[in-house]
Structure formats: C-alpha cells, structure tokens
C-alpha positions as a Python dict, from the first residue, in 0.01 Angstrom:
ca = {
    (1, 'X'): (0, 0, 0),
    (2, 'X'): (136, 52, -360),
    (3, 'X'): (446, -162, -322),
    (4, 'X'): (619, 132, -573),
    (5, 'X'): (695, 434, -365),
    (6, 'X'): (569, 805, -536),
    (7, 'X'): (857, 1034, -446),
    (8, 'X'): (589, 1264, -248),
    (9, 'X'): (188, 1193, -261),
    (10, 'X'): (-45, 1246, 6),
    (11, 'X'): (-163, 908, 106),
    (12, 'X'): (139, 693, 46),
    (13, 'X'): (236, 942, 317),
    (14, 'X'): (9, 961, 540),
    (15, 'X'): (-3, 544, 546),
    (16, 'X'): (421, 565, 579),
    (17, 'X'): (408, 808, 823),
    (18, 'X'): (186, 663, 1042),
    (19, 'X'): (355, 367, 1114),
    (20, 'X'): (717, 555, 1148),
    (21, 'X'): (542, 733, 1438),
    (22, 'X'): (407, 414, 1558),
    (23, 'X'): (757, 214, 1515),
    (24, 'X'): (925, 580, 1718),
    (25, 'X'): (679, 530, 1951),
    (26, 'X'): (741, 213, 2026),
    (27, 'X'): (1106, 237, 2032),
    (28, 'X'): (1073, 542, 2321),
    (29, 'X'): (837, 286, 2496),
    (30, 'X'): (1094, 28, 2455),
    (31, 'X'): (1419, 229, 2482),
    (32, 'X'): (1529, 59, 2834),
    (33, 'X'): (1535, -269, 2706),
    (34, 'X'): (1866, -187, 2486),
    (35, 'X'): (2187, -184, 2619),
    (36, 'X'): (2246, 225, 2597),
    (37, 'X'): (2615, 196, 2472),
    (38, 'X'): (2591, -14, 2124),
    (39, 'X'): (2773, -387, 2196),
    (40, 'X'): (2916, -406, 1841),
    (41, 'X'): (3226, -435, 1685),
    (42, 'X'): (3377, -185, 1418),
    (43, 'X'): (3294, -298, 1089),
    (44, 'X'): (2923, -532, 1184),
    (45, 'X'): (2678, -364, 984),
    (46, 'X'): (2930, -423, 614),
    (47, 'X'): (2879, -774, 700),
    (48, 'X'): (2471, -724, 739),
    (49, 'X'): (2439, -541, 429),
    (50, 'X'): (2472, -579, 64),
    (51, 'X'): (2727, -464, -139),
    (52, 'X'): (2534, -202, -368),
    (53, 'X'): (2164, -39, -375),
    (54, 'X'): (1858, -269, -472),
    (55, 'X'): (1765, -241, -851),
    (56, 'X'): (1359, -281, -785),
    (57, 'X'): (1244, -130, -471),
    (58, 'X'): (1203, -288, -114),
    (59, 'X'): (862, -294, 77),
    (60, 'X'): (898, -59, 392),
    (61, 'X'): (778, -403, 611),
    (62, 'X'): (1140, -537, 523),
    (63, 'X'): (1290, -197, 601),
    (64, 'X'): (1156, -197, 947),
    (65, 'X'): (1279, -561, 1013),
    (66, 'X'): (1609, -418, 882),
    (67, 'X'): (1633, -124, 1115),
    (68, 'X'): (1503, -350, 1415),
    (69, 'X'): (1729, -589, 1332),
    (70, 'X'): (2049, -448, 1224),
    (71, 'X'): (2041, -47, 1242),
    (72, 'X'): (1917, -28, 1617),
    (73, 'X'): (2195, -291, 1753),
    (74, 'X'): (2447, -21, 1627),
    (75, 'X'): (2294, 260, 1792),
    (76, 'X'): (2395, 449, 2114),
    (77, 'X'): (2069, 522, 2264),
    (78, 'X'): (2122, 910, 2332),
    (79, 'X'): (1803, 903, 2445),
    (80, 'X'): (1792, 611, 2683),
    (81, 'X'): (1685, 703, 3052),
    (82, 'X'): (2006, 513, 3144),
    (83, 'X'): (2278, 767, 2960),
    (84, 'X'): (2485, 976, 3152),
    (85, 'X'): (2750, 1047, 2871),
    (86, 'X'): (2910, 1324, 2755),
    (87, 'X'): (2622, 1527, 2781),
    (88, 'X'): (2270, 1498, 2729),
    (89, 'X'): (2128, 1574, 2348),
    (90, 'X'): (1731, 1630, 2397),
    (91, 'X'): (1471, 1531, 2239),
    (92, 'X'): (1084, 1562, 2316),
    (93, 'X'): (749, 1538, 2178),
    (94, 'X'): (730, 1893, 2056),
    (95, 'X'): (1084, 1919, 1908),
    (96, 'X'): (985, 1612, 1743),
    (97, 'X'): (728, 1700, 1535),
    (98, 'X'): (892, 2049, 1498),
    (99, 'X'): (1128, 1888, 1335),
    (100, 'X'): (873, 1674, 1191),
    (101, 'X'): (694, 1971, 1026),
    (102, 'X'): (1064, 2141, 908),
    (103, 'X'): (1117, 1825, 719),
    (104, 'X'): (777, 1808, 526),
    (105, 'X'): (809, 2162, 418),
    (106, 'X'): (1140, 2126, 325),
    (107, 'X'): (1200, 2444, 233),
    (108, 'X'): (1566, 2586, 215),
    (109, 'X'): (1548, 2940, 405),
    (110, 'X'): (1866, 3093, 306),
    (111, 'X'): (1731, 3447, 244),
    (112, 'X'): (1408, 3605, 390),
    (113, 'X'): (1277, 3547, 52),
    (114, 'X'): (1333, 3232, 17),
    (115, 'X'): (1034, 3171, 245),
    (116, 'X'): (964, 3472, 506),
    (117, 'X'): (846, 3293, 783),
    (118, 'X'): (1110, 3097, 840),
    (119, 'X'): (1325, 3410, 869),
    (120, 'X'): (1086, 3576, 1106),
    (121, 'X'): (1014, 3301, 1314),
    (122, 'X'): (1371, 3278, 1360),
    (123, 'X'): (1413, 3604, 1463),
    (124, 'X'): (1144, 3602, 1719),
    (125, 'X'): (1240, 3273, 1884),
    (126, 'X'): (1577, 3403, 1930),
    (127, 'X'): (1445, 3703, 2087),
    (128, 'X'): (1211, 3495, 2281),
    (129, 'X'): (1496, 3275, 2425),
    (130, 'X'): (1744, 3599, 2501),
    (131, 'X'): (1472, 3711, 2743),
    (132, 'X'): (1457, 3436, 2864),
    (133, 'X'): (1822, 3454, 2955),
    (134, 'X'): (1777, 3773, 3045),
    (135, 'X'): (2044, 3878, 2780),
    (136, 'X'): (2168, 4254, 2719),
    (137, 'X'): (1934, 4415, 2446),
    (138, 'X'): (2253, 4465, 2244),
    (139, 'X'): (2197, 4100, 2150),
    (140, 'X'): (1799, 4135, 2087),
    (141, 'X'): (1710, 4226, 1703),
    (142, 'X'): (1550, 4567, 1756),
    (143, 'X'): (1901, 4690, 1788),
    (144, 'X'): (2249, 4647, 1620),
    (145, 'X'): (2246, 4285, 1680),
    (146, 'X'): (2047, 3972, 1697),
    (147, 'X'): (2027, 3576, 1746),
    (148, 'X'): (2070, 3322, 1474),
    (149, 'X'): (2024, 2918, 1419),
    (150, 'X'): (2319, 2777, 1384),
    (151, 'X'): (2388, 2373, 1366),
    (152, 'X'): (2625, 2337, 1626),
    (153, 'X'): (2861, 2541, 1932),
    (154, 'X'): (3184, 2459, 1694),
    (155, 'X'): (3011, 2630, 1367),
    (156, 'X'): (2920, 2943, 1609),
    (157, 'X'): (3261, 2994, 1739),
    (158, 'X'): (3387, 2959, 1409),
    (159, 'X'): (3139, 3239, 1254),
    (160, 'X'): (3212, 3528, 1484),
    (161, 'X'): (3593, 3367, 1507),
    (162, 'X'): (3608, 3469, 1180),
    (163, 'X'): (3357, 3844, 1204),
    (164, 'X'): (3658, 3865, 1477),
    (165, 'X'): (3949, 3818, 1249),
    (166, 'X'): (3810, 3998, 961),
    (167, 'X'): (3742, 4344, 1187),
    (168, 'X'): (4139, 4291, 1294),
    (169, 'X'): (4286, 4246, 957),
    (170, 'X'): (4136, 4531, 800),
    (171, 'X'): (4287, 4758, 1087),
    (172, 'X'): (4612, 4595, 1133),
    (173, 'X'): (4648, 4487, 696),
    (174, 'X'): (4564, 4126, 567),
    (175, 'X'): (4980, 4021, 633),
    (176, 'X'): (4885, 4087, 985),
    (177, 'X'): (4755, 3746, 1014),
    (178, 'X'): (5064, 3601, 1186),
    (179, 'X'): (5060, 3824, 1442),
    (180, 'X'): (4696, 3754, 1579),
    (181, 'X'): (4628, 3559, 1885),
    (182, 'X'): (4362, 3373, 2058),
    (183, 'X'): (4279, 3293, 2419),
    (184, 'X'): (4148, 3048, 2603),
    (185, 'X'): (4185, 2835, 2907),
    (186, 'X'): (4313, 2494, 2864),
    (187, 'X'): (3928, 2331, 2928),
    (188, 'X'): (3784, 2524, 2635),
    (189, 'X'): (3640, 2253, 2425),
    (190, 'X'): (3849, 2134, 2145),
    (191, 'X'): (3615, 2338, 1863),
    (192, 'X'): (3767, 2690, 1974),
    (193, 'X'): (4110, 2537, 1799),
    (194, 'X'): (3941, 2368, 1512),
    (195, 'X'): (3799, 2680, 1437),
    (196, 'X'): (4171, 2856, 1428),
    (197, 'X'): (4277, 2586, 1199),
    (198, 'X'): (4008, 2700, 950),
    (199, 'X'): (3995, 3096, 972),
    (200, 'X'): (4393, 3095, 959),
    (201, 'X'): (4550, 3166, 1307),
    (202, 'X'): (4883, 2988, 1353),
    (203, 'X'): (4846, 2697, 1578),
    (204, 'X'): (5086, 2860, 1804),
    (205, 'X'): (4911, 3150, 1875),
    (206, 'X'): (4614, 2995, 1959),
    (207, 'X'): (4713, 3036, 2381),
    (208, 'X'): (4508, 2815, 2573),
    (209, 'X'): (4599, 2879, 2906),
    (210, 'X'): (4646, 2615, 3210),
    (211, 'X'): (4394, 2581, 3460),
    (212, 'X'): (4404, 2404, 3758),
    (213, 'X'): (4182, 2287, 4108),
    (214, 'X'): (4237, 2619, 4320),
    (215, 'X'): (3994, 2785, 4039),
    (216, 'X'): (3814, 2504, 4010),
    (217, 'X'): (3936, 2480, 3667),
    (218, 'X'): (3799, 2848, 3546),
    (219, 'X'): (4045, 3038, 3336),
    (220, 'X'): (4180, 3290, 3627),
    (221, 'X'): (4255, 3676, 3511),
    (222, 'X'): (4560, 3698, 3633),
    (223, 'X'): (4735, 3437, 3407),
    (224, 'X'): (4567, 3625, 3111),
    (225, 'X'): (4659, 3973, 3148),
    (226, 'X'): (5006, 3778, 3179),
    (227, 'X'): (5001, 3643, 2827),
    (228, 'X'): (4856, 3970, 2714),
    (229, 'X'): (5084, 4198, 2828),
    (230, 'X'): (5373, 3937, 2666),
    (231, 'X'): (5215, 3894, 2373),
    (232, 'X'): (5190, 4302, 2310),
    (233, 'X'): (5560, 4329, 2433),
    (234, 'X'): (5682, 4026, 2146),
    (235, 'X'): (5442, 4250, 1848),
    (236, 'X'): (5166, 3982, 1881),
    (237, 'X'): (4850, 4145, 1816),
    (238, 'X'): (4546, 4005, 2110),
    (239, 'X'): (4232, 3964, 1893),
    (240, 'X'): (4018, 3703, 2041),
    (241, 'X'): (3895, 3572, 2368),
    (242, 'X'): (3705, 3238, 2467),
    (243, 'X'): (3500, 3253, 2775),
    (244, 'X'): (3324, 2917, 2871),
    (245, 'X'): (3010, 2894, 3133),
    (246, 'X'): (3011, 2529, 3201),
    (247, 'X'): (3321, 2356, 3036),
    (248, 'X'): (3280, 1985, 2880),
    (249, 'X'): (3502, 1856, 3121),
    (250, 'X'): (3416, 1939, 3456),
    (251, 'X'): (3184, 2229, 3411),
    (252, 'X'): (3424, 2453, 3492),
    (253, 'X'): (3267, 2848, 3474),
    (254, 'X'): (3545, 3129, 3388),
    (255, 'X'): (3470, 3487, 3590),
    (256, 'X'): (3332, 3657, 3241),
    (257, 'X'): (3288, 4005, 3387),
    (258, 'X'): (3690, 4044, 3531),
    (259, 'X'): (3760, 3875, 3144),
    (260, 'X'): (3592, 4111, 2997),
    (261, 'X'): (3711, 4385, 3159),
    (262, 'X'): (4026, 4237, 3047),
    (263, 'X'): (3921, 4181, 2677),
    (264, 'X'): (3737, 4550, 2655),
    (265, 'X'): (4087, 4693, 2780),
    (266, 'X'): (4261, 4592, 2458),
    (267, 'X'): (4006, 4575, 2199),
    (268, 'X'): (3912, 4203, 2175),
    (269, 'X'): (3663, 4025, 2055),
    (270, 'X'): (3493, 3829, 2359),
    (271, 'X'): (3306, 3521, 2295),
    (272, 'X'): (3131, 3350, 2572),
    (273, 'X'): (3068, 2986, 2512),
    (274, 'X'): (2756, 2849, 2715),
    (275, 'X'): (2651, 2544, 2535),
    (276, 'X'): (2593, 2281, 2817),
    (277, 'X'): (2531, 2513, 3091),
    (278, 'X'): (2347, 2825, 2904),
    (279, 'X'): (1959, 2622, 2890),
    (280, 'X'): (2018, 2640, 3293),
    (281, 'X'): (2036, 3006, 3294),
    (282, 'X'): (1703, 3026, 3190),
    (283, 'X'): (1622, 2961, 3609),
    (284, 'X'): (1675, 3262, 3823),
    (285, 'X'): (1926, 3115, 4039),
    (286, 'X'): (2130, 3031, 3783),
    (287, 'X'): (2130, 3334, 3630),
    (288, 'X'): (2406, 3419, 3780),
    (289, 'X'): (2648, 3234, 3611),
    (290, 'X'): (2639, 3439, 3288),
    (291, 'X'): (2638, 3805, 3515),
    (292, 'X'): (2899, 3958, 3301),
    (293, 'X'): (2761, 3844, 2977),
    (294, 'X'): (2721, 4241, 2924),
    (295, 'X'): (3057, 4218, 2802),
    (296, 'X'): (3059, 4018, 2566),
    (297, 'X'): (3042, 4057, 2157),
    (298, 'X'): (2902, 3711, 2154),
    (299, 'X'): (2726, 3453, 2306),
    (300, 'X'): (2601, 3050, 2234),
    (301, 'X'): (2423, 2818, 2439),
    (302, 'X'): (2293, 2488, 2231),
    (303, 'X'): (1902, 2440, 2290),
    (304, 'X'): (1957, 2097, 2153),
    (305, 'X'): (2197, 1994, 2479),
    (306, 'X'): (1938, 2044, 2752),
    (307, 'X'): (1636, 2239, 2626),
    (308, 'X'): (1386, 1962, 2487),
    (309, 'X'): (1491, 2114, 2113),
    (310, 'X'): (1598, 1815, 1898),
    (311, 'X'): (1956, 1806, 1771),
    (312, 'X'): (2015, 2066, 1555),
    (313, 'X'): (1979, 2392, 1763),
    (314, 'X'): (2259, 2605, 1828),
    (315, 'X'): (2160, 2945, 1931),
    (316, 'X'): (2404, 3222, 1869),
    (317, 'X'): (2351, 3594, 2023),
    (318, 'X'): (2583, 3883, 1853),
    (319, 'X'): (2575, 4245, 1943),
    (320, 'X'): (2689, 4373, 1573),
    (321, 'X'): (2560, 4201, 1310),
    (322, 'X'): (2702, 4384, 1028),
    (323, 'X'): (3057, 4229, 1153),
    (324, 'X'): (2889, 3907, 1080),
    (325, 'X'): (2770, 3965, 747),
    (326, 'X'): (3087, 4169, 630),
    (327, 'X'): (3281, 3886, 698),
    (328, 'X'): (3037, 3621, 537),
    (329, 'X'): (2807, 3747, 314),
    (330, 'X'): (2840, 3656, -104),
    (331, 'X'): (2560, 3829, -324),
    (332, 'X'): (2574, 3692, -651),
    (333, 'X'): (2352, 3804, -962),
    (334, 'X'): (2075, 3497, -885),
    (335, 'X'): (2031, 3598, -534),
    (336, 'X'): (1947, 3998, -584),
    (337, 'X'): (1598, 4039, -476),
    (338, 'X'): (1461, 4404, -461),
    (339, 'X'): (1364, 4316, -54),
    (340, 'X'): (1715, 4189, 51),
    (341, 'X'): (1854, 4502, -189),
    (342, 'X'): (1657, 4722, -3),
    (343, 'X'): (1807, 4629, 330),
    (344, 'X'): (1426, 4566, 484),
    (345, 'X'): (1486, 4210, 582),
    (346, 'X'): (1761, 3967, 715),
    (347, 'X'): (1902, 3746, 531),
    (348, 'X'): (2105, 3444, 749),
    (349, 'X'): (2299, 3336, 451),
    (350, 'X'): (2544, 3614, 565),
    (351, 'X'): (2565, 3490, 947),
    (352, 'X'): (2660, 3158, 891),
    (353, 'X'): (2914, 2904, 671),
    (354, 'X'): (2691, 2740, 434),
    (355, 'X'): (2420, 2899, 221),
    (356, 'X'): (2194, 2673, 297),
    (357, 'X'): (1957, 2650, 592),
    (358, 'X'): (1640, 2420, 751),
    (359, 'X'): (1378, 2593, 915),
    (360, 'X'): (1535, 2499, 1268),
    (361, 'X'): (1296, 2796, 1437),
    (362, 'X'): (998, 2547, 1404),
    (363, 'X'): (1081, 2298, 1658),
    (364, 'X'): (1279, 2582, 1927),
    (365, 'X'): (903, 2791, 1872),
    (366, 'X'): (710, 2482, 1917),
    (367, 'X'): (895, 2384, 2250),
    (368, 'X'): (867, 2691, 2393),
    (369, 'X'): (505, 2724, 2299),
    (370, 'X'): (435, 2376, 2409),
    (371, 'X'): (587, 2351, 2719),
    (372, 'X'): (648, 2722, 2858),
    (373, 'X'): (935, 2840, 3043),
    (374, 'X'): (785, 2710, 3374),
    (375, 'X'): (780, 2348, 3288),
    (376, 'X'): (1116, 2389, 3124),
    (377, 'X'): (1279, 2556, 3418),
    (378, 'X'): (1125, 2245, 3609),
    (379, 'X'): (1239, 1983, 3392),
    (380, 'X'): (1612, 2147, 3457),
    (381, 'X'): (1615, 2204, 3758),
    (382, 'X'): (1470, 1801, 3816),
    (383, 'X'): (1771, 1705, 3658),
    (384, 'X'): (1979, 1930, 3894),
    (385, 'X'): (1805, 1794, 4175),
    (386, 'X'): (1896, 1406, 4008),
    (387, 'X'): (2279, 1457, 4016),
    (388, 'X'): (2296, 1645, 4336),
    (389, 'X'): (2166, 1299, 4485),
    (390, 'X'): (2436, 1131, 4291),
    (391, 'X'): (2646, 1310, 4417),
    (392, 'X'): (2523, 1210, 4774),
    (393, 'X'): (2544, 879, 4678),
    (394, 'X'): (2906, 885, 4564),
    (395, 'X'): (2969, 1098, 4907),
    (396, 'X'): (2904, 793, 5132),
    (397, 'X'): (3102, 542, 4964),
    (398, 'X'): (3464, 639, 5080),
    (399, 'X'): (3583, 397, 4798),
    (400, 'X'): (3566, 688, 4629),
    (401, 'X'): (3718, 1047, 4599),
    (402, 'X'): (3791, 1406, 4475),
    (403, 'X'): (4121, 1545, 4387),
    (404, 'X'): (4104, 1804, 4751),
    (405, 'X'): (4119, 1496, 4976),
    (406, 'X'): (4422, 1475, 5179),
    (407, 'X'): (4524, 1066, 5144),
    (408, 'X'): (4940, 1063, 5232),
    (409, 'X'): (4904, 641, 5186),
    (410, 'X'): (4695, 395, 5237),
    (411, 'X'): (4606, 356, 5584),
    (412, 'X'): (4482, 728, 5615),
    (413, 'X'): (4166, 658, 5400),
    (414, 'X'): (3929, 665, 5621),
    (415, 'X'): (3574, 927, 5664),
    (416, 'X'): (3576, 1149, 5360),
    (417, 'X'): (3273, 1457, 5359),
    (418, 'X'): (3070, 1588, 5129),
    (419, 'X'): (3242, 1878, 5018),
    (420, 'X'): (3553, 1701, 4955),
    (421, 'X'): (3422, 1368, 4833),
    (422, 'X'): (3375, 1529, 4488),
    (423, 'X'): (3646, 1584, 4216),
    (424, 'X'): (3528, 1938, 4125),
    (425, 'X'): (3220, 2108, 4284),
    (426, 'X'): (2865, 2031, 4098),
    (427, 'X'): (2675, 2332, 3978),
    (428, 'X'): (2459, 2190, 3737),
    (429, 'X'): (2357, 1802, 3641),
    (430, 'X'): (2740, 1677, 3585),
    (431, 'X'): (2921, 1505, 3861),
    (432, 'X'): (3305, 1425, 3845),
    (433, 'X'): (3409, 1156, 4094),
    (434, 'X'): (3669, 866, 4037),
    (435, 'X'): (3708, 529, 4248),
    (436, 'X'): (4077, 528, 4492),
    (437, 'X'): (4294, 214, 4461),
    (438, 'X'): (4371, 11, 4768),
    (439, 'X'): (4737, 193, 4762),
    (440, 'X'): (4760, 571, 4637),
    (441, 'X'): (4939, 493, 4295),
    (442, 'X'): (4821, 794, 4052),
    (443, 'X'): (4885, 562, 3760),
    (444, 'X'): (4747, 253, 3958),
    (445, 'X'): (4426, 490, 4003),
    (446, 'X'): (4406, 608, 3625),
    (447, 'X'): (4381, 251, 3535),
    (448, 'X'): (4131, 142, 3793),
    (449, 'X'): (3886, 427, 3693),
    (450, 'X'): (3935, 324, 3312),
    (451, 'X'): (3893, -34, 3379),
    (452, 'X'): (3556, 76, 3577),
    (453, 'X'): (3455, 308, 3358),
    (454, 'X'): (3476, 3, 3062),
    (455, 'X'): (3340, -276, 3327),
    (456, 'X'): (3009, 3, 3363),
    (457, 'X'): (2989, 60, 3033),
    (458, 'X'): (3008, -315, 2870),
    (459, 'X'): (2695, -387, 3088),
    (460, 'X'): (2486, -193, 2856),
    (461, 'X'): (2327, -93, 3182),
    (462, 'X'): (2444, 286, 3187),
    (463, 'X'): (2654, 476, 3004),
    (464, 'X'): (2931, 728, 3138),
    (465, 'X'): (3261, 915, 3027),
    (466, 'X'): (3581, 1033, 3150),
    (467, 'X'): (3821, 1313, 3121),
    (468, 'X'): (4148, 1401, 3270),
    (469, 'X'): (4127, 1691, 3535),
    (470, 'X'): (4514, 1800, 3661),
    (471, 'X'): (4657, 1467, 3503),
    (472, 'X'): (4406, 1224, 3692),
    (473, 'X'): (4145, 1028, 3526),
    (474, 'X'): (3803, 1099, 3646),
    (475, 'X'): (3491, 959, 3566),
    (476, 'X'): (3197, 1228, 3434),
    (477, 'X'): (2810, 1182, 3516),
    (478, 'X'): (2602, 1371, 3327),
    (479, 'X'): (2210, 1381, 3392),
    (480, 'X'): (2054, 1533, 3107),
    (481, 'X'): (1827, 1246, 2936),
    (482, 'X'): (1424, 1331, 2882),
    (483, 'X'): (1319, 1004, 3082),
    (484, 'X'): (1569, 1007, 3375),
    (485, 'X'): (1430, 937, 3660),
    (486, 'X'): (1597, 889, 4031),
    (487, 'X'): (1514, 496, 4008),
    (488, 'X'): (1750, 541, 3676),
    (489, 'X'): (2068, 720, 3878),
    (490, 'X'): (2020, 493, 4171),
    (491, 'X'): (2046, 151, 3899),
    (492, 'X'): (2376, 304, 3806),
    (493, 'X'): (2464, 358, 4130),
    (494, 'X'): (2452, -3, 4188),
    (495, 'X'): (2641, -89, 3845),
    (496, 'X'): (2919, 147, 3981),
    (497, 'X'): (2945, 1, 4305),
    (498, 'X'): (2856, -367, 4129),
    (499, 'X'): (3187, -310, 3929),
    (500, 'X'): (3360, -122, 4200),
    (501, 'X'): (3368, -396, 4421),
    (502, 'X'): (3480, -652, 4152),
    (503, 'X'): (3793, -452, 4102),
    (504, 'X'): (3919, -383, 4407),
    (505, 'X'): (3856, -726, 4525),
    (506, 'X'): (3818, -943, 4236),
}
C-alpha cells in the first residue's frame, strides 16, 4: 500500500478496511483473554505517547502495534463475555456494519433534505420498534406524534424536559420559572437532575422523592400526591414527572398508570424513562411492565443497552411533536427549503439539542431486519434466564444476603431461602446481592462488600458494580453482554466465592 494515505479513495480503502475488520475480528475472537476491567493507572498512556502529532505520516502496520500495544491495555472490554457492570452496552454483527455503512456515507441528516432517507428510515424504524412495544398510536408517526434517534437517555429527558417547560412558561409567563417543579423518586438516574441544571429549574425544586424496600424501591403514589398537594398549597407550580421502568440501581419499576393518573390530574408532563428495561418489553411477558405507558407524553428505552444496536441508539417516543419542535426548532435563512417550508416532511433538527445528526436508523433497521424480533426476544430472554441462575447460585451460599432477612446477631445466621436471599427481587438480567460479615456491623458490611467488590474486580476475571440501596452497600450483577454464556456467570461465581472466602477468613 501507498505508504501516503488519500483522505478517501476506493482501494486504499478497501485494503484499510479489510484488515480493521480482520484486526475487530480478531479482537472479538480474542476478547476473553483481557482482563475486562483495564489494570492501569491514571495517567499510563501520556507516558506511551509522544508529546505532539507526527510531521510525515505513520504506516497503519505501526498503528495496529500501537493500539495492540498501548490503546487496548486501557480499555474496559464492554464487550467481554465476562462483564457484568453497570449495564450491558450491545454490540453485534449487524449493528456493526450498520454503523459501518452510517460512517462511510457520512452524511449529516439534520433536515429531510439533507438526505431523505435517512429521515424516513428513521421514521419507520421508530415505528417499527413502537409496535414492537406495543406502544399507544399517539406515539406512532401517522398521528400527532412520533419516535426520534437520539444519542443517549440523558439528551431525551432533557429534550421533552425542556418541550415540558416551554408549554408551562408560556401559560404561567417566562418569570414563572421559579415556581416550577419536578418529580421523581430518589432512584431516578442522576440525568433527570442534570437535565434541570440545563433547562433552568432551581435545584430545589427538582423533588426527588425517597424510596425505600416495602416498594421495592418504586416511587409509591401516595408520597407524590403528598408533595403535590404541598407544593400547590406553597404557589409552586407541578410541571414535570419522571417515571422509571427498571431503575439503574436495583431495577426498581414505579406503578406508571396510578402516576399518571396522578400527573393527568394536574396537568403534567409525564415522562417514562425505560432505558435498561424497555428492549425487554419487546417479550410478551414483559409487557407488562410498561401497562400504563398510555399515560404518558413521553417515553425512552436505549436500543444500544440491550437490543444488539451499537452505542449510539436512544429511542425517544412523544405523543405531540409540535411541543418538541416549538421548543427547539431555529430556521435560519440557509436552511429554508421549499419541502421543509411546506410542512411535507420532518425535519429532526427541531426534536433534538444539536443540529447535527448521523444516520443512527441504519444500524437499529439493519438489526431488526437481520435478526427479527424472534431471535431478539430469545437473545433477552437467554440473558434473563442467565441471571435468574445467578441468582440461584447466590441463594445457596448463606454467606450471603438481602436486605428482608431477619439476622438480630451473629449466631442467628443460619438457612436463608430464595425469596429472601436477594437484596431486591430480579425481574430482568440484574441481580443485587451483598456478602454478610461474620458479626452484623452495617458499616463492617459496607466495607466487606467494597473490599469484595475491588478483590473481584482486580482479577480482571469479571467485572461488577455497586450501589447503595436504603444506606447499605450492595453489589449489582448485570447480564447483558452479546457472548455471555452460563459457563461465563458460573466463572464469576467462583471469583465471588474465591474472594469471599479470602475475606472472611483471610
């Protein structure tokens, strides 16, 4: 190959390309060999690299040692059969060389005529993927509403946060402002008050309400028709409301038809975030999770968490559009086409922050032409099926427990069942379990799960996280990865018990 690079021709291309599928390739054929959680230390790769840019250019053989060498050390292999993080962030074949295909057309989609299909396609996967969640037809685009691509959960909350607080203000006048409030339960993830911080709210009437174990940590009505109805009586003005189906820490699932009731009853906006949990709802049975959805103004689930769609893929449903784009939408001089003028196309510029956009729809269409909603409603529920025997693991080991289990000291630990074996019931593919100290010490046992959780982790073996359910520290196992398998879950099984043992009798 030319050692100088062309900035884009054919052949150089096709010779590059090739062996950057056959290097990927290799890597997913490879990707258990690597510890999953990256072994460095903060600052590594400055030491690796040079201080500025080469002046003459570098031969892609070199680059490749490079990456092998000192890129892929400092990775955390999201994709590793052996990660049980956070949760999972897909990839697959087809979202691959979706994404593959978005990048060599390269085209930036902001308006429909900017390049059509990629406004269409959008349009129809979204539809596509509502059915499939058997969503209201207020959210399909034949009506009032529709689906759009956004990058992440924390850019869609912050879209129709803002749609929200727009539709309020002109009501109530723009000094109204102060006066609006938002609510949430205390497990709604941390982007619902980033997104505040942006569109304006006052951090103190952002009301994220306490949750506890007798709901299983779902946001119960009760508490929120309280800070309602005291809100309204102190001349607060109730604007917003954050429903989650399947919270980041414990998958916790709020009751979305009583909140909407709730919401409905004074005029809010009701969001219903479903990142994690919403690709589940695709299967019948768990269909049932969302039942209330009808409610809602809005709704999110991220295809790129659990649906085979590589990261970027955030879908976001919306039942009036308009408030969308009268919130969001610019149309300067060099953007006035006679189509978009004409109101006979959409343009997503107006549903989203940036003007800018990839053609995301590629790789969602390709998975779900590739791999059909059978096979993906099998590959879900396979992982389902995964953590519910981790979970039977962890229930036979009496080293460890839930938060229900009635230990009044030490001597009393003794046969511990199923159902209360388990820090927070497991719907989907996360379980929450943490390991009991020889002596019940609630600080004692917050430092024995984080020691455990860093002894599991430092093995490069697996990879988990924590959170803090009702001020305990509690370890989070998340099955989600494209190449799990049960051989995988039972190998960090044995880490967990491995380590386990070593700290309770080192």
């Amino acid at each position: 190959m030319d050692r100088a690079l062309k900035p884009m021709d054919a052949e150089q291309l096709r010779e590059c390309g090739h062996k950057m599928v056959d290097f990927i390739a290799d890597y997913y054929k490879t990707i258990e060999n690597f510890p999953v959680l990256s072994q460095v230390q903060p600052g590594y790769l400055h030491k690796l690299l040079p201080d500025s840019a080469p002046t003459h250019p570098d031969s892609l053989e070199n680059l490749f040692d490079d990456i092998q060498t000192k890129i892929l050390p400092g990775v955390t292999h999201w994709q590793s059969p052996n990660y049980f993080a956070y949760y999972p962030s897909n990839s697959s074949v087809a979202g691959f060389m979706g994404e593959m295909l978005s990048a060599g057309l390269n085209i930036v989609g902001f308006s429909w005529i900017t390049s059509p299909a990629a406004t269409e396609l959008e349009t129809v996967v979204l539809d596509w993927l509502g059915k499939m969640l058997k969503l209201p037809e207020d959210f399909l685009s034949a009506g009032q509403g529709g689906g759009v691509i956004q990058g992440t959960a924390s850019e869609a909350i912050l879209v129709v946060l803002l749609a929200a607080r727009d539709k309020f203000l002109k009501k109530a006048g723009k000094n109204a402002l102060e006066k609006l409030v938002v609510y949430a339960s205390d497990q709604t993830h941390s982007a619902l008050q980033k997104a505040c911080q942006i569109a304006g709210i006052h951090p103190e009437n952002c009301r994220l309400l306490r949750t506890d174990s007798s709901t299983n940590y779902a946001l119960p009505p009760d508490v929120l028709n309280k800070a309602i109805s005291s809100d309204v009586s102190n001349g607060f003005i109730p604007f917003f409301l954050c429903a989650t189906v399947g919270t980041t820490s414990s998958t916790a699932i709020d009751p979305l038809s009583a909140l909407g009731r709730i919401a409905k009853s004074h005029g809010m906006w009701f969001h219903v975030d479903a990142a994690y949990a919403g690709s589940a709802c695709i299967c019948p049975e768990y269909r049932q999770y969302i039942d209330g959805v009808e409610e809602a103004d809005s709704f999110n689930m991220n295809a790129h968490k659990w649906l085979l769609t590589n990261f970027d893929c955030s879908a976001l449903w919306i039942k009036d559009r308009n408030a969308l784009i009268q919130s969001l939408s610019t149309n300067p001089e060099f953007l006035k086409n006679k189509a978009s003028e004409a109101n006979l196309v959409v343009d997503y510029k107006d549903w989203q922050i940036p003007l800018g956009r990839r053609f995301r729809s590629l790789k969602l269409w390709m998975v779900l032409r590739l791999y059909g909603v059978e096979n993906l409603q099998s590959y879900l529920r396979n992982h389902i099926n995964l953590a519910k025997h981790f979970e039977e693991l962890v229930a036979k080991d009496s080293r460890f427990e839930g938060i229900g289990i009635d230990s009044a000291g030490c001597s009393e630990i003794g046969k511990i069942y199923l159902r209360d074996n388990i820090v927070t019931p497991r719907i989907f593919s996360l379980v929450c379990f943490r390991l009991l100290p020889a002596c019940k010490d609630e600080a004692l046992a917050n430092k024995l799960n984080d020691d455990l959780l860093n002894a599991v982790n430092s093995t490069g073996k697996a990879f988990i996280s924590h959170t803090v359910l009702s001020g305990k520290y509690v370890l989070r196992f998340a099955v989600g990865a494209p190449l799990t398998e049960e051989k995988h879950v039972n190998a960090a099984w044995s880490v967990l018990q491995e380590k386990a043992s070593a700290l309770l009798d080192p």
